[in-house]
CSV table of C-alpha atoms and ligand atoms in Angstrom, one decimal:
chain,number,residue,atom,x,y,z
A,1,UNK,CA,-58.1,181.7,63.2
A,2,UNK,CA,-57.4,178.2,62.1
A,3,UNK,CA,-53.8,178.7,60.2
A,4,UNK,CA,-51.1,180.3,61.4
A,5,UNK,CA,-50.1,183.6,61.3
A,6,UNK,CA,-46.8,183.0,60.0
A,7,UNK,CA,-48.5,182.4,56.7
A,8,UNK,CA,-49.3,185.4,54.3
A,9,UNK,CA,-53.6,186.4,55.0
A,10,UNK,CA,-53.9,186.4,51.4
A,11,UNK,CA,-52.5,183.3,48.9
A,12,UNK,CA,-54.4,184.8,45.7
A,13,UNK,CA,-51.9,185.1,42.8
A,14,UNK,CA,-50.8,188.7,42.2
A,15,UNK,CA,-51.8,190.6,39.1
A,16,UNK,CA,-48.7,189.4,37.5
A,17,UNK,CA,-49.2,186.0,37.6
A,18,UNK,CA,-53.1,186.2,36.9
A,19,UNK,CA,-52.2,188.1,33.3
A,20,UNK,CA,-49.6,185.2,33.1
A,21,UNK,CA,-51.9,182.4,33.4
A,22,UNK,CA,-54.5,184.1,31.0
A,23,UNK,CA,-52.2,184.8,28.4
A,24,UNK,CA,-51.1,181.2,28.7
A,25,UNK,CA,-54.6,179.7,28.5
A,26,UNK,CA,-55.0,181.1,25.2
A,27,UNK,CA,-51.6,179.5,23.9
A,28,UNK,CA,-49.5,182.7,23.7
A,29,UNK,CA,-46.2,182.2,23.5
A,30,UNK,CA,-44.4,184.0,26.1
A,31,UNK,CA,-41.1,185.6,26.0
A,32,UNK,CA,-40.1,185.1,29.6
A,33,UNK,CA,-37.0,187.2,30.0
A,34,UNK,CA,-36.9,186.3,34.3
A,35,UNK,CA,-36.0,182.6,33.1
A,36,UNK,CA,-33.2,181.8,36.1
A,37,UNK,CA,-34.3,177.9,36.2
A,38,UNK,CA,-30.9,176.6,34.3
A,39,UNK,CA,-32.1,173.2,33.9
A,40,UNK,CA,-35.0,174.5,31.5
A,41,UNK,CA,-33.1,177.4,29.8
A,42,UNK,CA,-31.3,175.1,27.3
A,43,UNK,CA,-27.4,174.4,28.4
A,44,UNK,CA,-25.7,171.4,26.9
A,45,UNK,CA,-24.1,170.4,30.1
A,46,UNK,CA,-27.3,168.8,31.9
A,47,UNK,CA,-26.8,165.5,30.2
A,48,UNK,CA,-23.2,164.9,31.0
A,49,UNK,CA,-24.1,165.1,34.6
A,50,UNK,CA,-22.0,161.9,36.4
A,51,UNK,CA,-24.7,160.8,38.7
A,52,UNK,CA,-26.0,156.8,38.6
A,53,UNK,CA,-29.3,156.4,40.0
A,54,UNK,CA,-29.0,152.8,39.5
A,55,UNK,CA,-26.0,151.7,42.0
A,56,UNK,CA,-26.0,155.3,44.1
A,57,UNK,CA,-28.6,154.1,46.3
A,58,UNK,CA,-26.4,150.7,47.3
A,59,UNK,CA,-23.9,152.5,49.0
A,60,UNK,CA,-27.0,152.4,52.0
A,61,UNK,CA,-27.7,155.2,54.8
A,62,UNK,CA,-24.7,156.3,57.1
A,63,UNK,CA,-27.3,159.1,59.2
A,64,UNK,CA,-25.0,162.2,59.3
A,65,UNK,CA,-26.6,164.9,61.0
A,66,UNK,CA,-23.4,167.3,59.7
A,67,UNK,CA,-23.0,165.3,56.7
A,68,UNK,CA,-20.8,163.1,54.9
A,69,UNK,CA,-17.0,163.8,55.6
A,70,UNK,CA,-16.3,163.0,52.2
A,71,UNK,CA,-19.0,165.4,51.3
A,72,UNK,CA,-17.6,168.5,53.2
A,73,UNK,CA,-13.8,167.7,52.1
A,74,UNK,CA,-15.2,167.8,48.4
A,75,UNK,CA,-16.8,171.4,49.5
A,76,UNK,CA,-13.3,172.5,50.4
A,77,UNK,CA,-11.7,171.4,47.5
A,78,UNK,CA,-14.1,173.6,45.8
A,79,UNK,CA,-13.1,176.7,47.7
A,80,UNK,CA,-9.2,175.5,47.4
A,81,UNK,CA,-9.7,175.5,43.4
A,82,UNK,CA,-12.0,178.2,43.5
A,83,UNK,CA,-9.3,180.7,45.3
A,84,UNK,CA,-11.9,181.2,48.2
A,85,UNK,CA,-9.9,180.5,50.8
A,86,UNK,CA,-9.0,177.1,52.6
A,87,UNK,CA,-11.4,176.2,55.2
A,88,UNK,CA,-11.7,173.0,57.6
A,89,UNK,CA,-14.4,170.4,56.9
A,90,UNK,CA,-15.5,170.5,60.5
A,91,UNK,CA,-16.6,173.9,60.2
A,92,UNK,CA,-19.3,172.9,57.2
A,93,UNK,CA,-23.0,171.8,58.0
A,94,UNK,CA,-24.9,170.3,55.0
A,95,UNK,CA,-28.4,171.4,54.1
A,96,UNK,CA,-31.1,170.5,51.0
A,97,UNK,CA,-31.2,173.9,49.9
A,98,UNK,CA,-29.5,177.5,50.7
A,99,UNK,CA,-33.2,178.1,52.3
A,100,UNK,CA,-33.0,175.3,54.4
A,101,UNK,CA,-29.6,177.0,55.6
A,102,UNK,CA,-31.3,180.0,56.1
A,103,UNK,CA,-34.2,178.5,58.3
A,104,UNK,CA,-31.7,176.1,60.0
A,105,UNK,CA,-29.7,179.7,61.3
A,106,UNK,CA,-33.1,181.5,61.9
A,107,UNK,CA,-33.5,178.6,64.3
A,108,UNK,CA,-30.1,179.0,66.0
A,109,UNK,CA,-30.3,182.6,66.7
A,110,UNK,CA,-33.5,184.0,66.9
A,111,UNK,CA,-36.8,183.9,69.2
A,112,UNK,CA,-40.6,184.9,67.6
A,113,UNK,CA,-40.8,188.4,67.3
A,114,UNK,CA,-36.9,189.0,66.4
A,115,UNK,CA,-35.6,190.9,63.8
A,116,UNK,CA,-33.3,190.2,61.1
A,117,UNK,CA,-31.6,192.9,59.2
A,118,UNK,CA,-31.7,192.0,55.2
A,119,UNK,CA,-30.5,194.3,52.1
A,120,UNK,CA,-32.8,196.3,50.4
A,121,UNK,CA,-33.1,195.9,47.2
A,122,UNK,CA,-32.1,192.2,47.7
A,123,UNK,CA,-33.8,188.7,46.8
A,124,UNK,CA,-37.8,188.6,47.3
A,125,UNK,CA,-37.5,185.4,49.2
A,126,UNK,CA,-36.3,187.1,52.5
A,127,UNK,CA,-40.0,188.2,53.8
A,128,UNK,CA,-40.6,184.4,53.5
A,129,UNK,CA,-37.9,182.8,54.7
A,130,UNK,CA,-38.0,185.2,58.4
A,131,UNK,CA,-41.7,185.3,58.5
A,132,UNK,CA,-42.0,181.7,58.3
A,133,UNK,CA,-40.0,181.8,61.6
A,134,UNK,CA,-42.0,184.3,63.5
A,135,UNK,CA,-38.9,187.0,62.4
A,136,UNK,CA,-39.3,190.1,61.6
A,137,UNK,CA,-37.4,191.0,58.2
A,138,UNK,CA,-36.1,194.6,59.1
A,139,UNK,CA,-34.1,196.5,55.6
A,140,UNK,CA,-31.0,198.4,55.6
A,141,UNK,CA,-29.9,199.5,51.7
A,142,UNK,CA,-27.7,199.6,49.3
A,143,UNK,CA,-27.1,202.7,47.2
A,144,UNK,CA,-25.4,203.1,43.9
A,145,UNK,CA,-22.1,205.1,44.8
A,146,UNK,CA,-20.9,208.1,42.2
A,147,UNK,CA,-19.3,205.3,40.0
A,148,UNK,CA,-22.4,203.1,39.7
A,149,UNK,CA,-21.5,200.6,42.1
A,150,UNK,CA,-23.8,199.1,44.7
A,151,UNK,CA,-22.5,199.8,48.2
A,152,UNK,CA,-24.0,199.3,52.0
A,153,UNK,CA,-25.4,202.1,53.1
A,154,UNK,CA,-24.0,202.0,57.0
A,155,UNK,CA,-26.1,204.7,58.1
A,156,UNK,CA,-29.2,203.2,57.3
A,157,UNK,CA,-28.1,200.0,58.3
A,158,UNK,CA,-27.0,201.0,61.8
A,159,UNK,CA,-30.0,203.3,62.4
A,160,UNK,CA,-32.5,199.3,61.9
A,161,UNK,CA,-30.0,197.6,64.7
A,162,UNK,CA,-32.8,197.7,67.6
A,163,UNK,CA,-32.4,195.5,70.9
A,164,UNK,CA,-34.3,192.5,68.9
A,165,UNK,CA,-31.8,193.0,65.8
A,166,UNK,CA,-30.3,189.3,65.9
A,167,UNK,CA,-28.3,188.8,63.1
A,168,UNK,CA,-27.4,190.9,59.2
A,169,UNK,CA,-27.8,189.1,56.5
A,170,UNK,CA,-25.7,190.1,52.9
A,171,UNK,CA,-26.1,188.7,49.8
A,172,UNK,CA,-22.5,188.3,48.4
A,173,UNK,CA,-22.6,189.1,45.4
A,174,UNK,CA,-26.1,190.7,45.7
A,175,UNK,CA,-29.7,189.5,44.1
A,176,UNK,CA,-30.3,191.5,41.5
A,177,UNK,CA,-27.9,194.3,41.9
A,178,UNK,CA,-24.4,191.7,41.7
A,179,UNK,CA,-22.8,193.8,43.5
A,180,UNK,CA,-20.0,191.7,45.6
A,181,UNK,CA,-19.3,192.9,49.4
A,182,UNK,CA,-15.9,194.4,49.4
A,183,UNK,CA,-13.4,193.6,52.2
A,184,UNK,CA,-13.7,197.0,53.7
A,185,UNK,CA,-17.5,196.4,53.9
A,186,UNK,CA,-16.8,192.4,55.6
A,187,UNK,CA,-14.4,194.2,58.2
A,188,UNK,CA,-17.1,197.0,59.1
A,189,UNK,CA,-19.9,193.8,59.2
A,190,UNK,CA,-17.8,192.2,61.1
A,191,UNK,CA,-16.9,194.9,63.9
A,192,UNK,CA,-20.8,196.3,64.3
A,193,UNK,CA,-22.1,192.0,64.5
A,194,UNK,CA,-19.2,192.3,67.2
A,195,UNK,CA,-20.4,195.5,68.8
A,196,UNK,CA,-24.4,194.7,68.9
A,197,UNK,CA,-23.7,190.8,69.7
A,198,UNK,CA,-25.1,189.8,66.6
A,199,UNK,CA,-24.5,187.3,63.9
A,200,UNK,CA,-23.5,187.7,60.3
A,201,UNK,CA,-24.8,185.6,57.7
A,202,UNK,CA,-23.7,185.7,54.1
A,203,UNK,CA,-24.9,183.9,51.1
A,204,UNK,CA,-22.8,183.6,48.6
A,205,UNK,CA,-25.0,181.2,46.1
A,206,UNK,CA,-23.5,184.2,43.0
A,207,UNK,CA,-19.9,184.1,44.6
A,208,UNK,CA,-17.9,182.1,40.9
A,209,UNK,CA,-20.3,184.2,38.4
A,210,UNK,CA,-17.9,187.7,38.5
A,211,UNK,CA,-18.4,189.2,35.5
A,212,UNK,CA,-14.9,189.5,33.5
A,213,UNK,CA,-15.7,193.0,32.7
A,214,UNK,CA,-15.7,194.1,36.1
A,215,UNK,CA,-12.9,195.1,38.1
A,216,UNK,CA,-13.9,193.5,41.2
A,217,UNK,CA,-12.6,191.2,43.8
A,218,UNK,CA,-14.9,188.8,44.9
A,219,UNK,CA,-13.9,188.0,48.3
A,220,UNK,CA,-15.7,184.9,50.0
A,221,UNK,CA,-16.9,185.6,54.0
A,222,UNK,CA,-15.0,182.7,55.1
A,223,UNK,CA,-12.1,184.2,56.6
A,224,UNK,CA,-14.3,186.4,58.4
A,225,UNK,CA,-13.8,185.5,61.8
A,226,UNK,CA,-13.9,188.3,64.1
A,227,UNK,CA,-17.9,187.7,64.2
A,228,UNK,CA,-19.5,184.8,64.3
A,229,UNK,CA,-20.1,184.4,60.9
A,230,UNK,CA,-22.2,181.9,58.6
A,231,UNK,CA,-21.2,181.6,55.0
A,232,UNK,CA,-23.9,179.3,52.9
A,233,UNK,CA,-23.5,178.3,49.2
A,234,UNK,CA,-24.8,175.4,47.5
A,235,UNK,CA,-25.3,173.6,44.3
A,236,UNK,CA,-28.3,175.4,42.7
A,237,UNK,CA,-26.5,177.8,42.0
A,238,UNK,CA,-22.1,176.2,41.7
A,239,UNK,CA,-23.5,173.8,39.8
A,240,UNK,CA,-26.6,175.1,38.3
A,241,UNK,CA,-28.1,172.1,39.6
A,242,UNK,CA,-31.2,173.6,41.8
A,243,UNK,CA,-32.4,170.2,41.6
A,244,UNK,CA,-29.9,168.2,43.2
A,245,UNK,CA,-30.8,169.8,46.3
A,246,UNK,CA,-27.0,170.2,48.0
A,247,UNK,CA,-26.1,173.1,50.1
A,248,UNK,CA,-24.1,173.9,53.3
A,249,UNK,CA,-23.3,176.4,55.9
A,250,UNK,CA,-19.5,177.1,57.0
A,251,UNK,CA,-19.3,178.5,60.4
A,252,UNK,CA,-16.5,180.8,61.7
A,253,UNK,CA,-15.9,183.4,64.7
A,254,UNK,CA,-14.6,184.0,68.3
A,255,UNK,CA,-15.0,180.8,70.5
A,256,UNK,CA,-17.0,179.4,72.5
A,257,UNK,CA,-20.0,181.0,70.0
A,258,UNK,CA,-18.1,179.0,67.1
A,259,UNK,CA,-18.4,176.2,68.8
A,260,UNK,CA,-21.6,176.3,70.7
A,261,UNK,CA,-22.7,177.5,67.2
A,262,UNK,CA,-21.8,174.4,65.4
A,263,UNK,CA,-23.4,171.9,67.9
A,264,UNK,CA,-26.5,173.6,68.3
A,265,UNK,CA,-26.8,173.8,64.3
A,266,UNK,CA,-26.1,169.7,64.3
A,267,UNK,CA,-28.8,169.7,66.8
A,268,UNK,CA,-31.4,171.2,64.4
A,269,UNK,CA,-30.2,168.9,61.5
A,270,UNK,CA,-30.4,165.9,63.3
A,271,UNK,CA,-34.1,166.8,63.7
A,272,UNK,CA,-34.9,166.7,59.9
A,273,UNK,CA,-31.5,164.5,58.5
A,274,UNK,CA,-33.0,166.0,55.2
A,275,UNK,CA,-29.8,165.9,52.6
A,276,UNK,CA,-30.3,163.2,50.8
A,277,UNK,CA,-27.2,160.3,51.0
A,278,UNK,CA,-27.1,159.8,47.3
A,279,UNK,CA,-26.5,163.2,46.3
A,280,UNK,CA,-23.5,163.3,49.1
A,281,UNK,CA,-22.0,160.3,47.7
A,282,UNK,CA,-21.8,161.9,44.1
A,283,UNK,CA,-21.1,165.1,45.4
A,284,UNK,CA,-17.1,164.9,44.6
A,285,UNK,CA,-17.9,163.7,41.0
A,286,UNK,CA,-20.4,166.5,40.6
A,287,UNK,CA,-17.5,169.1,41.1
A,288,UNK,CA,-15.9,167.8,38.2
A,289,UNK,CA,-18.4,169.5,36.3
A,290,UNK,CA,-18.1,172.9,37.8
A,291,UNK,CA,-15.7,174.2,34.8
A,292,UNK,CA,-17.7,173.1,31.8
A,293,UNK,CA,-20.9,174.7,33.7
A,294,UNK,CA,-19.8,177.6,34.5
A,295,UNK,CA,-17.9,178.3,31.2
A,296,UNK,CA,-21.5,177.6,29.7
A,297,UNK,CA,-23.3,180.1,31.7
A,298,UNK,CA,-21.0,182.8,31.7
A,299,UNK,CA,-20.7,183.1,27.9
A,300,UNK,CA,-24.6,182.7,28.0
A,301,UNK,CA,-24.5,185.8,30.0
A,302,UNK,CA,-21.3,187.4,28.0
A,303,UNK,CA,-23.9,187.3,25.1
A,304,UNK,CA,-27.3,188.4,26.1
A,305,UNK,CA,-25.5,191.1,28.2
A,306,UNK,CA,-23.9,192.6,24.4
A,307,UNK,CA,-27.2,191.9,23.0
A,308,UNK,CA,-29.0,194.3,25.7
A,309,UNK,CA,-26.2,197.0,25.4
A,310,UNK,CA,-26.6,197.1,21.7
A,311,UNK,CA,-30.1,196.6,21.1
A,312,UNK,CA,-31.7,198.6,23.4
A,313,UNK,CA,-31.3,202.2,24.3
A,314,UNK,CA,-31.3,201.5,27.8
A,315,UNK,CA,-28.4,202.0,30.1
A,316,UNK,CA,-28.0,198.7,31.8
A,317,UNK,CA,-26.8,199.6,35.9
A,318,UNK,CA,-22.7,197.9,36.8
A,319,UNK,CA,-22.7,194.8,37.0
A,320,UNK,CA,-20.0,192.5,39.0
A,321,UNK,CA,-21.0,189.7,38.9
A,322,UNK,CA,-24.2,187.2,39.7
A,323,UNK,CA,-27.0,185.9,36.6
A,324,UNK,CA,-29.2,189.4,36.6
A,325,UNK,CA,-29.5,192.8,35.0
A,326,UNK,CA,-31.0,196.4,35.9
A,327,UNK,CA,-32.3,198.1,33.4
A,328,UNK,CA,-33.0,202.3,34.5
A,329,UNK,CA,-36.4,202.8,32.8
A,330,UNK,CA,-36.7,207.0,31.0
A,331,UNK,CA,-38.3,208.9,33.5
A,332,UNK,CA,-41.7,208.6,32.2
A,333,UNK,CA,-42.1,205.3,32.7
A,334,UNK,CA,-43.4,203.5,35.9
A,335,UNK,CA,-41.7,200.1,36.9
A,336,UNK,CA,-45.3,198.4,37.2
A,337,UNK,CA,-46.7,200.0,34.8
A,338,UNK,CA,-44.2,199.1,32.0
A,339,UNK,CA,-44.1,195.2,33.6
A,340,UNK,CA,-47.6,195.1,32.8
A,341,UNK,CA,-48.2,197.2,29.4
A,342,UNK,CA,-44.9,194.7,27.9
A,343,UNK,CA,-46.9,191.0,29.7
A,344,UNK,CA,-50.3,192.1,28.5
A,345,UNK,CA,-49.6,193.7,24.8
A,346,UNK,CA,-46.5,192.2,23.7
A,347,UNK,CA,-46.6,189.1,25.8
A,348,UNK,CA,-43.1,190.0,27.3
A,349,UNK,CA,-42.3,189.0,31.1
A,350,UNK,CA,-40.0,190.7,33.0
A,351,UNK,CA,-39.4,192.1,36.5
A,352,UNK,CA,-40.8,195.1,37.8
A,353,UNK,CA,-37.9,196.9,40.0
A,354,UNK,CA,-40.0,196.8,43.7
A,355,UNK,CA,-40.6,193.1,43.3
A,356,UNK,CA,-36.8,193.5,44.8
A,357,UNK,CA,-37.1,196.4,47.1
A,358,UNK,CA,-35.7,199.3,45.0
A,359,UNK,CA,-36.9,202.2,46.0
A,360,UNK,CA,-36.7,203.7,42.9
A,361,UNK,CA,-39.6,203.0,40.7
A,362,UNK,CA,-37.7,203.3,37.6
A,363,UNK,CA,-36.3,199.6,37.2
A,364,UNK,CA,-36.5,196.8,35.4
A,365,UNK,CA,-35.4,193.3,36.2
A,366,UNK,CA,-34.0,190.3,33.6
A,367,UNK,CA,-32.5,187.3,33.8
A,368,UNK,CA,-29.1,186.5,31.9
A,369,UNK,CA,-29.2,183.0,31.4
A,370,UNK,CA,-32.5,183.3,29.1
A,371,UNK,CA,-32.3,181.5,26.1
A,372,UNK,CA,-30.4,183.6,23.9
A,373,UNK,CA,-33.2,183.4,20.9
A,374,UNK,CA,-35.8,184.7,23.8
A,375,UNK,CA,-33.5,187.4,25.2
A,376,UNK,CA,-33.2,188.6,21.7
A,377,UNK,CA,-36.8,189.1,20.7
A,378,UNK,CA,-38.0,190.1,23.8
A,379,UNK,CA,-35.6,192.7,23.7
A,380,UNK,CA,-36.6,193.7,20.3
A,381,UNK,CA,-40.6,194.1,21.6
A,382,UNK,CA,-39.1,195.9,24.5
A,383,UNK,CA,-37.7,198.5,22.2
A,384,UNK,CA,-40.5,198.9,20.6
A,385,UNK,CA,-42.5,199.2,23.6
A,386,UNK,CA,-39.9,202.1,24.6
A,387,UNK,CA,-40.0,204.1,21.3
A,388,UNK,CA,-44.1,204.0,21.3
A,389,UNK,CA,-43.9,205.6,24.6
A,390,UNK,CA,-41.7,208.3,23.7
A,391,UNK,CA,-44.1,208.8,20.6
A,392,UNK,CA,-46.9,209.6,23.1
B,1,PLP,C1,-29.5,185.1,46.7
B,1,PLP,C2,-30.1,183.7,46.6
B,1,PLP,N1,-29.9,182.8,47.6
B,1,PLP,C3,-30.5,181.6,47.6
B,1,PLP,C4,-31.2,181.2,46.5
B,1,PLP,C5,-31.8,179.8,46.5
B,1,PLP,O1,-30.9,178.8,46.7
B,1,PLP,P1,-31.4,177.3,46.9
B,1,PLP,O2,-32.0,176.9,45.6
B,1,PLP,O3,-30.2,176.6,47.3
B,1,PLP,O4,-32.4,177.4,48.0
B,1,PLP,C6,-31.4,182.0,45.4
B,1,PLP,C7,-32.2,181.6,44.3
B,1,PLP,O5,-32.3,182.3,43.3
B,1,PLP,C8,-30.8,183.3,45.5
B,1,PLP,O6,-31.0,184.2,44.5
């Protein structure tokens, strides 16, 4: 074969997105209730963005293979106002994008044919990001304790450690389920990585959106040094400014790994030096923003979340924190089944439950930060959707 076989066999659209581009060709308009892109979904706080294209690129090229000092003390500033934690600039690695960070520490710790361990359900990008460096993506899961809250299942995720388990990955809070890792779970993380010599990596993209309802404590993996342990977060996400492309890694753990760690992961920057100089430079300014931003999103949220336990007679799973919402379909109802019959007769796009690994087949998927106008009706044809089932 010609191509790699990192690359999927098949790059046909799926069904969804084949019903998707049909419906669009005729001019539908469609209610996309999975819209997570923030610079489309109509926030006022785009425009007031303090980047100057005009004299940015003046300030010329200092190659930084880490990245800009003034770059990484801005980064902990944000975890000093944040109440994160305090953590030293020399311990941050910049990257373009939280994926980059992830390929960058596939890189660092793993050989082809190694396994990673990632959460189940959890963010579809996973089987990409590992498969793309010859690793083999390997679930453990997370179950919905007595109280409706999503917890690590340790049994399942010890029985996956294997001799070519390299590294478990956590998603902090978690993509969809927002659950956020509690500090009992970071210690237990932290003592099998040390126990199985493996590393812990921890992205915490979701860490500032805790839902004020909730009575948890988001706790950021920084501290966590008893393993070696990456923590990545970035921009698309802090910022809501996926475009940007600003994100970084903070390393921490026993030495000499820390250490050893830290140069090898310059080493595989150096190769690409692919953060560009004037987004470091504005980087500072760009914090200045994170208030107003997230203030916007989170009463966004606040109101399609009220809109979804009032309008619909679904029970929407806990939520702590993060941009996303569960919805348990009745019993009768399959996950793909209902995605489909809502995108093809009522033009209505939302997620079907295993497009995230639940192993249920009983969920739905929607974004938060949808336009509120769009949340609304497609909740409305949802609804109806629901009550013409149970009239069958
Ligand atoms: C859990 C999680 N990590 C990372 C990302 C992507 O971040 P970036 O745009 O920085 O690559 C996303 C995007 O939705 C996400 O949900």
């Amino acid at each position: 074969m010609f191509f790699s076989t990192r690359l999927p066999k098949s790059l046909e659209p799926n069904q969804f997105t084949k019903i998707l581009e049909e419906k669009r060709a005729t001019g539908a308009k469609i209610l996309d209730l999975t819209q997570a892109n923030p610079t489309t979904a109509g926030f006022a706080f785009g425009p007031a963005f303090p980047i100057s294209p005009a004299d940015e690129p003046a300030k010329g090229y200092e190659p930084s293979a880490q990245g800009l000092l003034a770059t990484r003390e801005a980064i902990g500033e944000y975890y000093l106002n944040n109440n994160h934690g305090r953590i030293d600039s020399d311990d941050l690695l910049l990257t373009a994008s939280t994926s980059e960070a992830y390929s960058f520490l596939l890189k660092l710790l793993t050989d082809p044919g190694d396994e990673i361990l990632i959460p189940a359900p959890s963010y579809p990008l996973f089987d990409f990001l590992a498969t793309l460096e010859n690793v083999r993506p390997s679930r453990y899961m997370l179950r919905e304790d007595t109280a409706g809250h999503w917890r690590i299942d340790f049994t399942s995720l010890e029985g996956e450690i294997s001799r070519l388990t390299r590294a478990i990955v956590v998603v902090n809070p978690n993509n969809p389920t927002g659950s956020y890792m509690t500090a009992d779970e970071l210690q237990r993380l932290s003592a099998l990585c040390l126990t199985h010599d493996l590393a812990l990596i921890v992205d915490e993209v979701f860490l500032d959106y805790k839902n004020p309802g909730s009575s948890a404590t988001p706790i950021s993996a920084i501290a966590g040094n008893t393993a070696l342990t990456f923590t990545m977060s970035g921009l698309s996400k802090v910022l809501a400014l996926p475009q940007v492309k600003l994100s970084w890694i903070h390393v921490n753990g026993p030495e000499p790994q820390k250490t050893m760690a830290k140069q090898r992961l310059e080493f595989i920057a150096d190769t690409y030096l692919s953060v560009n100089s004037m987004i470091q430079h504005a980087a500072g300014a760009l914090f200045s923003c994170q208030e107003g931003v997230q203030r916007e999103i989170l009463a966004r949220i606040r109101t399609n979340e009220t809109l979804l336990q009032s309008q619909t007679g679904l029970t929407p799973a806990l939520r702590e924190g993060g941009w996303y919402a569960i919805l348990n379909l009745p019993e009768t109802i399959g996950d793909e089944q209902c995605c489909l019959d809502l995108l093809r007769e009522s033009a209505v796009l939302v997620h079907p439950g295993f497009f995230y690994d639940f192993v249920e087949n009983n969920r739905i998927v929607v974004s938060l930060i949808t336009p509120e106008e769009d949340f609304r009706l497609g909740l409305l044809l949802l609804q109806d959707y629901f009550n013409s089932q149970h009239r069958i």
